[in-house]
Coordinates of C-alpha atoms in Angstrom, one line a residue:
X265 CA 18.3 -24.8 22.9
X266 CA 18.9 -20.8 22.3
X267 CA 18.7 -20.9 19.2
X268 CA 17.8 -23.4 15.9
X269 CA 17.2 -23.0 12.6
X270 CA 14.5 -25.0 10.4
X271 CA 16.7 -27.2 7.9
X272 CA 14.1 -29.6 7.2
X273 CA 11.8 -28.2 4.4
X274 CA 12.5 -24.5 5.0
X275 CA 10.8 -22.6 1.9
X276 CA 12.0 -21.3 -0.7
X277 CA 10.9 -17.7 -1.2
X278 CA 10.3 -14.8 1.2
X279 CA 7.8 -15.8 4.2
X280 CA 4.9 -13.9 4.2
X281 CA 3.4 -14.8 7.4
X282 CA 4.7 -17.0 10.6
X283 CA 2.3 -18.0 13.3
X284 CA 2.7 -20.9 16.5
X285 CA -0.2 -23.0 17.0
X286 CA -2.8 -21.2 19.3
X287 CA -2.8 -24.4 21.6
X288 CA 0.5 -26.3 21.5
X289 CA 3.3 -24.4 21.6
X290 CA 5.9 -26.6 19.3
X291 CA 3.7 -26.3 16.3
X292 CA 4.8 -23.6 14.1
X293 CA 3.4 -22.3 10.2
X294 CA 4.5 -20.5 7.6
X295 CA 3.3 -19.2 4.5
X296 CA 5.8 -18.0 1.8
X297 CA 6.2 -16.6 -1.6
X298 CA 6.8 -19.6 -3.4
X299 CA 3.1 -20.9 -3.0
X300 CA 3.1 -23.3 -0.5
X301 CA 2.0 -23.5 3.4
X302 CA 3.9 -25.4 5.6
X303 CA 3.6 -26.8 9.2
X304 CA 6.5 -27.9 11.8
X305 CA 6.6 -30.0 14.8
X306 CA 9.5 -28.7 17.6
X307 CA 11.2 -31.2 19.0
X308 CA 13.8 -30.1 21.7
X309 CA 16.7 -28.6 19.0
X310 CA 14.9 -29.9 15.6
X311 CA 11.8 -28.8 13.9
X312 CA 10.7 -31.3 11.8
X313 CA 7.8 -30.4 8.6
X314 CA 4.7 -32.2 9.1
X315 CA 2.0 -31.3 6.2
X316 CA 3.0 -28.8 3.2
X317 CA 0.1 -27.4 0.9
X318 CA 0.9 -26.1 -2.5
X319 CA -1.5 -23.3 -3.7
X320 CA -1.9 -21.8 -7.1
X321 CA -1.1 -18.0 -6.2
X322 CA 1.5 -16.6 -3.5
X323 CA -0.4 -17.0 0.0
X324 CA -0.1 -13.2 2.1
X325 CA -1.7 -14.2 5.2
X326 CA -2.6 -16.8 7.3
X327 CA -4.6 -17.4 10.9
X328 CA -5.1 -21.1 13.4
X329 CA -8.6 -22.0 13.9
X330 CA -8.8 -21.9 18.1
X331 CA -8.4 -25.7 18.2
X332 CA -5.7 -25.9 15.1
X333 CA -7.5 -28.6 13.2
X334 CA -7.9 -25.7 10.7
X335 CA -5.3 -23.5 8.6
X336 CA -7.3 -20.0 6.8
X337 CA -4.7 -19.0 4.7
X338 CA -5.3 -15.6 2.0
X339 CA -3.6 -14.6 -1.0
X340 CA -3.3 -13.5 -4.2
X341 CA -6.2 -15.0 -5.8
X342 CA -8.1 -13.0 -3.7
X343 CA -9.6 -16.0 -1.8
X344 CA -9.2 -17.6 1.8
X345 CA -8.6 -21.1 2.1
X346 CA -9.6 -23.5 5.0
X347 CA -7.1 -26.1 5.2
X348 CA -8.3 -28.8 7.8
X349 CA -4.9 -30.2 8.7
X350 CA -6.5 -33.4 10.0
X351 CA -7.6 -34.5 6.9
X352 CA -5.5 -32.7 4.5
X353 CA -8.8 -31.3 2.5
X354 CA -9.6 -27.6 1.5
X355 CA -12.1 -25.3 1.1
X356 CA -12.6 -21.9 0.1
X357 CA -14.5 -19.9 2.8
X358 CA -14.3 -16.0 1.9
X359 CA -13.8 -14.0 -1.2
X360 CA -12.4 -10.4 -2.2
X361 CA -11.9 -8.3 -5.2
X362 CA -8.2 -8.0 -4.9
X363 CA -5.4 -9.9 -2.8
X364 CA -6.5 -10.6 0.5
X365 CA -3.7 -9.1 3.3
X366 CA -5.0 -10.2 6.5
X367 CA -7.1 -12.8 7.7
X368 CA -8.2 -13.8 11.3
X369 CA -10.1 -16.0 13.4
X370 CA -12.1 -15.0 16.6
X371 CA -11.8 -17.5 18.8
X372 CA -14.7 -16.0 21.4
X373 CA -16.9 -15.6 18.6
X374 CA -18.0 -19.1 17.2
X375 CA -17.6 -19.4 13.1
X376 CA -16.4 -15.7 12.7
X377 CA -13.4 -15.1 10.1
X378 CA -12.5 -11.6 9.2
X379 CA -10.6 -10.1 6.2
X380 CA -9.1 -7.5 4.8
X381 CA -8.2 -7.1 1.7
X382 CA -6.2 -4.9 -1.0
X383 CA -9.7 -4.1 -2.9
X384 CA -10.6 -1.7 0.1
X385 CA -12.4 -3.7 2.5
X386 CA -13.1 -5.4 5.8
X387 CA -15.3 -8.6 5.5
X388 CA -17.1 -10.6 8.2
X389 CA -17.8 -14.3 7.3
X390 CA -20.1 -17.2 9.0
X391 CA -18.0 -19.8 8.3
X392 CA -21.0 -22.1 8.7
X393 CA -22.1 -21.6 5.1
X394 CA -20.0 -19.9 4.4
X395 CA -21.7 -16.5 4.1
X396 CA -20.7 -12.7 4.2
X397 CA -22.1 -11.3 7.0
X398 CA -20.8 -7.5 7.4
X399 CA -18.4 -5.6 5.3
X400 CA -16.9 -2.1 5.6
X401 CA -15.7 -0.4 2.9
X402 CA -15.2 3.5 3.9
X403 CA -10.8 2.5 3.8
X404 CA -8.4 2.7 1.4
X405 CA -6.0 -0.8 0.9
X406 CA -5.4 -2.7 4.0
X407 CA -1.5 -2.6 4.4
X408 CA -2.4 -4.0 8.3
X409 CA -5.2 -5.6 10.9
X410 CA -5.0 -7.0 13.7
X411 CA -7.5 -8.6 16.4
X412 CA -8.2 -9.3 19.6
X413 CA -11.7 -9.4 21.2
X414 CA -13.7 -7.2 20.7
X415 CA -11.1 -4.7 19.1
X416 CA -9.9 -4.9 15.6
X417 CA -7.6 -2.3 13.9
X418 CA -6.9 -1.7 10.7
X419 CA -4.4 0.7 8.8
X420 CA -4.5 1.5 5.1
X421 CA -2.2 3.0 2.0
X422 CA -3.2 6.4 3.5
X423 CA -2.0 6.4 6.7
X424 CA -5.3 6.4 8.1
X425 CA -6.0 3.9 11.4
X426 CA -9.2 2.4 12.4
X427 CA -10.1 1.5 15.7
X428 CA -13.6 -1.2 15.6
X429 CA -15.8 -2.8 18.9
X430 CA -16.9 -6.1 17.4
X431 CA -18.8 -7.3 20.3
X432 CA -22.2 -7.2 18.1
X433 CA -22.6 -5.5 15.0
X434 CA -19.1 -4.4 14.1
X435 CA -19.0 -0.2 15.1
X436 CA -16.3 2.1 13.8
X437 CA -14.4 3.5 17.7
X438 CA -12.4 5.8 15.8
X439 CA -10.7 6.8 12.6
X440 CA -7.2 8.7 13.2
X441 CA -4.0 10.1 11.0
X442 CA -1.7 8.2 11.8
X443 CA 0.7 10.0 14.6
X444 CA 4.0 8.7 12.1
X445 CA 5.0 10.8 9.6
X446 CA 5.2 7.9 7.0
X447 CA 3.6 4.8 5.8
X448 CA 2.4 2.3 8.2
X449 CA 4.0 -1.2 8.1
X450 CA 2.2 -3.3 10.7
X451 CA -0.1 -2.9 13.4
X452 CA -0.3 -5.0 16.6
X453 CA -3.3 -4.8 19.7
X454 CA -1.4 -4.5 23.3
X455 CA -2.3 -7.5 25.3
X456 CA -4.7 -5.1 27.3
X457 CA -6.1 -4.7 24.5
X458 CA -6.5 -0.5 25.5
X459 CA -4.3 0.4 22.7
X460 CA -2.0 -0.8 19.4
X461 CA 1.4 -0.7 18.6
X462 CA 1.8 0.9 15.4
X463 CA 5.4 0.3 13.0
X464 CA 6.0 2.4 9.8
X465 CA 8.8 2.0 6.9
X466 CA 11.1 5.0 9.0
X467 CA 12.0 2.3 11.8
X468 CA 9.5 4.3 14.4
X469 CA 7.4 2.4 16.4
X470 CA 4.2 4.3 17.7
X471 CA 2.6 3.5 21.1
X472 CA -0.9 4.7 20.8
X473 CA -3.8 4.4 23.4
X474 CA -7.5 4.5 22.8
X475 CA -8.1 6.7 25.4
X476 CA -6.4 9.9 27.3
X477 CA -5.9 7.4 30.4
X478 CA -2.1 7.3 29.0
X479 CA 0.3 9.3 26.7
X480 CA 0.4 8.1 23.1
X481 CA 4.4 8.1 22.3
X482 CA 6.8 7.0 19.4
X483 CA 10.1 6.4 19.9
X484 CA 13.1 5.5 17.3
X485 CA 14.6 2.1 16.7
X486 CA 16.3 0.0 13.6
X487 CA 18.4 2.6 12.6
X488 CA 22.1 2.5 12.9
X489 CA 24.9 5.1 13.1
X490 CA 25.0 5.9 9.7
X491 CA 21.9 7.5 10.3
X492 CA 20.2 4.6 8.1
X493 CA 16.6 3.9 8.2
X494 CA 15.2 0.4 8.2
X495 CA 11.2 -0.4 8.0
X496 CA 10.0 -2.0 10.6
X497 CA 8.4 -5.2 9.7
X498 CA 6.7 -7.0 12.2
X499 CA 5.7 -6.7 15.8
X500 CA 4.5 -9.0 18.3
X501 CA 3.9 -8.9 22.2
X502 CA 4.9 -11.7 24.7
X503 CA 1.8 -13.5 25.6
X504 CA 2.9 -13.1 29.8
X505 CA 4.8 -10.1 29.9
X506 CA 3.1 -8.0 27.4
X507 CA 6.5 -6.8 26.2
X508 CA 7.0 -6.9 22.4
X509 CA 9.5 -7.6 19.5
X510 CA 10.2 -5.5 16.7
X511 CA 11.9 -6.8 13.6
X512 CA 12.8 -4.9 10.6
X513 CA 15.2 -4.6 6.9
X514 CA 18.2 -4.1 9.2
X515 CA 18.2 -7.7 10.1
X516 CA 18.0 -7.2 13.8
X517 CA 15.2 -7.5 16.3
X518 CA 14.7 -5.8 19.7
X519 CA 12.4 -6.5 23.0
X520 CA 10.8 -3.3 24.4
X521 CA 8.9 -2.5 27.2
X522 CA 6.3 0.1 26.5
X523 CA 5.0 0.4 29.8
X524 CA 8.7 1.6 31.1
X525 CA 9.4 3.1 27.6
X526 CA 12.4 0.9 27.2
X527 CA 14.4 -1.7 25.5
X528 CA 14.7 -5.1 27.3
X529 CA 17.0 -6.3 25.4
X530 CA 18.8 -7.0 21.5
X531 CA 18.5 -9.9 19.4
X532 CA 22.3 -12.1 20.1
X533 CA 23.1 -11.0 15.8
X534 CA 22.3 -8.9 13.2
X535 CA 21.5 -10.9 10.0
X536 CA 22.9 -9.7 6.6
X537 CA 19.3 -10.2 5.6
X538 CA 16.3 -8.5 6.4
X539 CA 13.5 -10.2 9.3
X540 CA 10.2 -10.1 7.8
X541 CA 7.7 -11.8 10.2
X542 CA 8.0 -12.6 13.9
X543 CA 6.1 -14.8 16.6
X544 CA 6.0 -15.6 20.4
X545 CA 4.5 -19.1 20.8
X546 CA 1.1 -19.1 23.4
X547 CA 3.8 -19.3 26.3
X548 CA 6.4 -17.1 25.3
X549 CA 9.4 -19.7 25.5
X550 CA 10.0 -19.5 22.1
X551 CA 10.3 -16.8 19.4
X552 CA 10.2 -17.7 15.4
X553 CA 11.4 -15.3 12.9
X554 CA 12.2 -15.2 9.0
X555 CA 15.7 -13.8 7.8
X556 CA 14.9 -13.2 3.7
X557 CA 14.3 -10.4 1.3
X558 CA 11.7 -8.4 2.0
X559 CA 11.9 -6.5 -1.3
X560 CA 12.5 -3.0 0.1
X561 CA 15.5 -2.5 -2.0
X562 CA 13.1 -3.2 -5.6
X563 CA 13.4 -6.2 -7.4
X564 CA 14.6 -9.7 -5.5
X565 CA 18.1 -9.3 -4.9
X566 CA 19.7 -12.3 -6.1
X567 CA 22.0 -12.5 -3.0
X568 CA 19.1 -12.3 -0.7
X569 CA 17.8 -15.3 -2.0
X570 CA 18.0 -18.1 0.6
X571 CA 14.9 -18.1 3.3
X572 CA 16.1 -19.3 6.9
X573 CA 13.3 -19.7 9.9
X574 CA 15.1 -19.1 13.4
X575 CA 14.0 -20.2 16.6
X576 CA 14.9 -18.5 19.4
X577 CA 14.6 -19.1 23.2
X578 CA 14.7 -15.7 25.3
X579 CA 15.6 -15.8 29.0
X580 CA 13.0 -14.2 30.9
X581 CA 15.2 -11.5 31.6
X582 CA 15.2 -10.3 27.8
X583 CA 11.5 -10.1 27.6
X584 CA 10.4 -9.5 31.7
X585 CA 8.4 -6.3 31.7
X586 CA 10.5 -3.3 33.8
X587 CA 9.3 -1.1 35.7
X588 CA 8.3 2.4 35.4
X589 CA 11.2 5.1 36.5

């Protein structure tokens, strides 16, 4: 297999967030516009759906619990849902006054699930009660988070990025102006976890460090030679190399190497759709992505309607880290 696509119950509407199973790497979710969750299992050139949950309100977000026995998924009705896949029961576990963009587990801290939401706010849960334990408010809307142990960073409607150490009581690190000149897309923690990738609706991605130990950069990509400008969408980094993807509105997606400050390589075809959400599975063998409307025209276009899920295995020479010149 190079590459599949998911014919057996794809969705229906735009996908809203993709994500592999942390622990077996041929399990594969999706959330989507059309209110339902749904789960594949990858077998050699099929996928085929396991479970599908239908909820009342679009679901924007979605996270594994570390052993995948669990699905959080967020949304419009401003809740979080744990959806215990084993047993095919739910539960709502955290709460916000608005739309809830991102949600995460932390699998090094037992029973911790962290939001953020579009009512201005950053909420800590136990999910043994479930209880709020910490919340930070001092942000505008979160448009991105992202986490990895012990840094989470978040960035809001106002171009503003927050850096947090979450090893005890969450602490703010930093608060910065974004270095791109327009609004933030999506934000993604280096495997290093000394830094964040940062993509904003200009197609620029910014490569920005926590400290001075390396030069923050930004460099241009999904634009063609028209001059166009296409948002980037969606990053994610190569679980072994540490090399990342970026896809974006001009249906295309690109490896990069940020450490030698270039590209590795191209995706084999431009879509005549945008690529909303992307994924390396926990061994990097395979790489999901969703080719559908991401609405940065307006209103649906009615020609953008169909959703299609690709699978895509990269030789290691497309995502192998390069050396610095």
């Amino acid at each position: 297999m190079n590459q599949i696509s998911i014919k057996d119950a794809p969705p229906q509407d735009s996908v809203s967030s993709l994500h592999f199973s942390p622990i077996d790497p041929f399990i594969l979710e999706a959330t989507s516009w059309d209110n339902f969750a749904r789960i594949w299992q990858i077998d050699g050139s099929v996928a085929k759906i396991m479970l599908h949950l239908e909820l009342q309100e679009p679901p924007l977000c979605s996270a594994w619990s570390a052993d995948s026995r669990v699905l959080f998924i967020g949304g419009a009705n401003n809740k979080v849902t744990a959806w215990d896949v084993s047993t095919n029961q739910q539960q709502d576990v955290a709460e916000h006054l608005a739309p809830i963009k991102e949600v995460f587990v932390v699998p090094e801290v037992d029973n911790l699930l962290i939001t953020g939401g579009w009512d201005k706010a950053i909420r800590f849960w136990d999910l043994r009660q479930p209880n709020l334990v910490f919340e930070y408010t001092q942000i505008q809307k979160i448009f991105s988070m992202d986490v990895k142990y012990p840094l989470l960073v978040a960035a809001d409607s106002q171009r503003k990025i927050y850096s947090f150490d979450i090893t005890s009581t969450p602490s703010l690190y930093n608060t910065i102006d974004s270095p791109m000149k327009y609004q933030t897309r999506v934000v993604r923690i280096f495997n290093e976890k000394d830094g964040y990738a940062i993509g904003s609706i200009d197609g620029r991605v910014g490569i920005n460090y926590l400290t001075d130990s390396s030069p923050s950069f930004q460099f241009r990509c999904h634009r063609n030679q028209k001059h166009e400008v296409f948002g980037i969408n969606d990053i994610s980094f190569h679980p072994k190399f540490g090399t990342f993807a970026t896809v974006g509105s001009d249906g295309e997606f690109f490896f990069w190497c940020k450490n030698s400050r270039t590209r590795t390589s191209a995706g084999p075809h431009r879509y005549n759709k945008p690529i909303t959400k992307c994924d390396f599975n926990n061994d990097g063998s395979l790489f999901a992505f969703s080719v559908c409307d991401d609405w940065h025209m307006g209103t649906p276009n009615s020609s953008l309607n169909t959703t299609d899920i690709y699978l895509y295995n990269p030789p290691e020479s497309e995502v192998k880290d390069k050396p610095k010149k």
